[in-house]
Amino acid sequence: MAFMIAQRAYIKLYLITKVEQRRGYGYQMLEEMKEEFKLFGYVPPLSEIYRALHELVQEGVLYRTKQLKGNDPSVDFQEIVLYHFTEDGRDKAKLYKKQVKTDLDRCIGMLQKAVQDNYN
Amino acid sequence: MAFMIAQRAYIKLYLITKVEQRRGYGYQMLEEMKEEFKLFGYVPPLSEIYRALHELVQEGVLYRTKQLKGNDPSVDFQEIVLYHFTEDGRDKAKLYKKQVKTDLDRCIGMLQKAVQDNYN
DNA sequence: ACATGAACACCATGTTCATCC
DNA sequence: GGATGAACATGGTGTTCATGT
């Protein structure tokens, strides 16, 4: 058993939830997460977001579609990659989240234990 | 800011507390920690314990003394290494614990946030 | 088996570079 | 500057090896 949950798993968890809520593409998710974790001083690295998304595709949870960002192709040629659940992606994601939940609880327990054991 | 607290820091914290309570040597601390974390399925690796102790010595927090384990040298020649606080070791340790506490709280916060954000 | 230590190998992650619009 | 991706480098950590009692 590893000591703490891996950053990759943590990010995957958030990405899955974001896809469940039909929110966008990699770069956007990164910006959202940056904002969400600002208070914690944690800045999720760009590379980890993409790696996590690629892994989820590799594992058959998500598939990709490409799309132009803007409505008017004559103005905006920026291509973005959108992510969606595959046929059995929702089930796989559900299972994955379940496993991560167990690990999250375990980690919280270990950290709280450390506070109890080593302070006052 | 790193994602999660490092295993090294976590172990150092426990080792400092153990030295505060005048408990023993490396191997013994390892066995104690193994027992303490059995419920979490976490087995602190031997090498990390020693590395952590060495670092604390390097940082001037602890110093070492050697001693025979048993009372009777004719029976037990096993040499063990005991750890004690240096002159200003207690202050350094106190500061270190304070810093780790901040990080522990931050990590607990991030994990709890993940639970809130991604489940139900 | 108890005890300490170092060496080695691996893998997650952080940083940088490359590419396109 | 927005967006995606890969390459490279570093460092923490797990495993093994070495040594002695």
XYZ file of C-alpha atoms (C1' of nucleotides) in Angstrom:
282
model
C 0.000 0.000 0.000
C 1.367 3.344 -1.029
C 1.774 6.063 1.535
C -0.504 8.726 0.075
C -2.834 9.025 -2.856
C -1.064 9.932 -6.065
C -1.584 13.300 -7.648
C -2.537 11.542 -10.859
C -5.413 9.699 -9.214
C -6.574 12.858 -7.509
C -6.671 14.755 -10.781
C -8.340 11.893 -12.640
C -11.085 11.977 -10.079
C -11.771 15.627 -10.760
C -11.594 15.188 -14.509
C -14.136 12.379 -14.427
C -16.497 14.543 -12.444
C -16.014 17.377 -14.873
C -16.802 15.148 -17.822
C -19.897 13.906 -15.995
C -20.985 17.513 -15.818
C -20.177 17.950 -19.528
C -17.523 20.504 -18.996
C -15.061 21.049 -21.694
C -11.548 20.439 -22.665
C -8.161 20.046 -21.035
C -6.932 23.574 -20.849
C -10.235 24.789 -19.496
C -10.347 22.113 -16.818
C -6.854 23.109 -15.802
C -7.872 26.739 -15.396
C -10.892 25.709 -13.356
C -8.811 23.570 -11.075
C -6.223 26.285 -10.652
C -8.993 28.547 -9.448
C -10.530 25.891 -7.195
C -7.251 25.198 -5.410
C -5.977 28.709 -5.180
C -6.800 28.824 -1.490
C -4.673 25.749 -0.871
C -1.739 27.161 -2.751
C -1.803 24.129 -4.984
C -1.304 24.659 -8.685
C -2.082 21.511 -10.662
C 0.578 21.210 -13.314
C -0.510 21.321 -16.904
C 1.311 18.154 -17.833
C -0.537 16.146 -15.208
C -3.905 17.172 -16.585
C -3.023 15.970 -20.050
C -1.384 12.816 -18.783
C -4.471 12.042 -16.709
C -6.767 12.598 -19.678
C -4.592 10.434 -21.908
C -4.634 7.668 -19.332
C -8.408 7.787 -19.077
C -8.586 7.415 -22.842
C -6.073 4.583 -22.751
C -8.150 2.828 -20.114
C -11.213 3.056 -22.268
C -13.108 5.395 -19.981
C -13.139 8.412 -22.276
C -12.911 9.093 -25.975
C -12.012 12.282 -27.762
C -13.617 14.522 -30.322
C -12.110 17.571 -31.894
C -13.890 20.814 -32.446
C -13.238 24.412 -33.288
C -13.510 26.577 -30.255
C -15.352 29.563 -31.709
C -18.501 29.538 -33.806
C -17.063 31.436 -36.687
C -14.251 29.550 -38.419
C -13.193 32.671 -40.217
C -12.363 34.278 -36.903
C -11.252 31.455 -34.654
C -9.339 28.448 -35.910
C -8.424 27.216 -32.474
C -9.023 23.493 -32.243
C -9.939 21.969 -28.909
C -10.286 18.387 -27.751
C -13.479 17.391 -25.993
C -13.864 14.316 -23.837
C -16.849 12.009 -23.467
C -17.589 8.708 -21.789
C -17.311 5.589 -23.887
C -20.000 2.905 -23.974
C -18.941 1.378 -20.664
C -17.000 4.438 -19.576
C -19.558 5.505 -17.021
C -19.359 2.148 -15.267
C -15.599 2.116 -15.317
C -15.534 5.648 -13.994
C -17.955 4.733 -11.236
C -15.762 1.858 -10.157
C -12.661 4.008 -10.286
C -14.246 6.685 -8.160
C -15.256 4.071 -5.637
C -11.687 2.880 -5.337
C -10.362 6.402 -5.032
C -12.913 7.162 -2.338
C -11.549 4.322 -0.244
C -8.061 5.693 -0.654
C -9.139 9.246 0.141
C -10.718 8.090 3.374
C -7.653 6.121 4.272
C -5.391 9.113 3.638
C -7.572 11.472 5.616
C -7.454 8.965 8.447
C -3.689 8.770 8.379
C -3.269 12.527 8.340
C -5.721 13.045 11.156
C -3.976 10.347 13.111
C -0.707 12.201 12.669
C -2.282 15.341 14.065
C -3.609 13.451 17.070
C -0.406 11.534 17.689
C 2.056 14.368 17.355
C 0.401 17.504 18.627
C -0.521 18.134 22.230
C 3.651 23.983 -3.351
C 3.815 20.226 -3.590
C 0.615 18.249 -3.983
C 0.740 16.147 -0.823
C 2.959 15.878 2.194
C 6.000 13.709 1.601
C 6.356 10.395 3.329
C 9.711 11.540 4.647
C 8.211 14.521 6.443
C 5.430 12.386 7.850
C 7.892 9.881 9.274
C 10.202 12.577 10.624
C 7.290 13.970 12.534
C 6.676 10.657 14.243
C 10.352 10.111 14.943
C 10.667 13.494 16.610
C 7.721 12.718 18.831
C 9.218 9.368 19.722
C 12.520 10.956 20.666
C 10.625 13.482 22.770
C 9.171 10.543 24.629
C 12.650 9.003 24.962
C 11.846 5.948 22.966
C 14.589 3.978 21.463
C 16.378 3.303 18.308
C 15.610 2.996 14.630
C 14.581 -0.580 14.302
C 12.352 -0.364 17.331
C 10.631 2.782 16.073
C 10.007 1.035 12.791
C 8.339 -1.893 14.528
C 6.199 0.478 16.566
C 5.096 2.368 13.494
C 4.331 -0.824 11.634
C 2.015 -1.764 14.449
C 0.444 1.690 14.660
C -0.418 1.752 10.971
C -1.491 -1.828 10.556
C -5.120 -0.766 10.399
C -4.381 1.538 7.489
C -2.504 -1.118 5.604
C 0.495 1.151 5.503
C 3.882 -0.383 6.141
C 6.544 2.285 6.604
C 9.612 1.091 4.715
C 12.731 0.467 6.720
C 14.898 2.590 4.489
C 12.718 5.637 5.031
C 13.077 5.402 8.786
C 16.842 5.417 8.574
C 16.913 8.107 5.955
C 14.665 10.270 8.091
C 16.862 9.764 11.146
C 19.984 10.555 9.170
C 18.404 13.722 7.871
C 17.449 14.839 11.345
C 21.057 14.343 12.401
C 22.282 16.194 9.331
C 19.979 19.068 10.148
C 21.371 19.302 13.643
C 18.189 18.277 15.380
C 19.398 14.965 16.761
C 22.694 13.395 17.651
C 23.584 9.737 18.054
C 25.015 7.563 20.782
C 25.821 3.903 20.512
C 25.036 1.347 23.129
C 24.838 -2.377 23.614
C 21.273 -3.538 23.608
C 21.416 -6.031 26.460
C 22.879 -5.534 29.911
C 25.248 -8.429 29.767
C 27.927 -8.002 27.091
C 28.830 -11.647 27.330
C 25.364 -12.560 26.156
C 24.316 -9.783 23.836
C 26.716 -7.932 21.615
C 24.034 -6.245 19.582
C 24.874 -2.596 19.164
C 22.050 -0.102 18.790
C 21.999 3.580 17.936
C 20.114 5.907 20.228
C 18.951 9.385 19.293
C 18.777 12.517 21.407
C 18.054 16.181 20.862
C 21.011 18.458 20.385
C 21.419 21.726 22.250
C 18.997 23.604 20.034
C 17.395 20.457 18.689
C 14.210 20.898 20.648
C 13.638 24.333 19.197
C 14.389 23.170 15.694
C 12.074 20.229 16.167
C 9.341 22.473 17.456
C 9.628 24.700 14.428
C 9.654 21.735 12.109
C 6.548 20.271 13.695
C 4.816 23.588 13.316
C 5.557 23.660 9.623
C 4.422 20.084 9.158
C 1.212 20.840 11.006
C 0.388 23.529 8.501
C 0.968 21.087 5.693
C -1.068 18.354 7.365
C -4.015 20.692 7.695
C -3.676 21.779 4.108
C -3.594 18.159 2.908
C -6.588 17.158 5.009
C -8.416 20.119 3.542
C -7.618 19.115 -0.003
C -8.663 15.516 0.528
C -11.910 16.484 2.206
C -12.572 18.911 -0.592
C -12.124 16.089 -3.076
C -14.702 14.034 -1.224
C -17.158 16.918 -1.220
C -16.547 17.837 -4.834
C -16.673 14.397 -6.372
C -19.149 12.330 -4.421
C -22.892 12.941 -4.412
C 16.537 -13.280 13.728
C 17.976 -8.292 15.195
C 20.052 -3.966 13.674
C 22.111 -0.468 10.670
C 23.376 1.257 6.385
C 24.133 1.958 1.474
C 23.304 0.973 -3.464
C 20.429 0.519 -7.047
C 16.500 0.856 -9.861
C 12.113 2.647 -10.792
C 8.460 5.749 -11.433
C 5.763 9.865 -10.471
C 6.147 14.257 -11.160
C 8.028 19.222 -12.495
C 10.125 21.833 -16.138
C 11.117 22.753 -20.525
C 10.632 22.498 -25.353
C 7.773 21.979 -29.766
C 3.757 22.892 -32.523
C -0.339 25.043 -34.149
C -3.882 28.719 -34.641
C -2.050 34.446 -25.720
C -4.877 29.947 -26.064
C -4.370 24.945 -26.647
C -2.217 20.335 -26.934
C 1.458 17.319 -26.572
C 5.993 15.253 -25.908
C 10.771 15.212 -24.091
C 13.761 15.645 -20.642
C 15.443 15.876 -16.012
C 14.985 15.341 -11.039
C 13.917 13.389 -6.846
C 11.361 10.561 -3.653
C 10.804 6.126 -2.625
C 10.772 0.693 -2.778
C 13.778 -3.170 -3.196
C 17.792 -5.321 -2.775
C 22.331 -6.000 -1.166
C 26.048 -5.685 2.428
C 27.720 -6.069 7.204
C 27.818 -7.393 11.848
C 26.152 -9.454 16.222
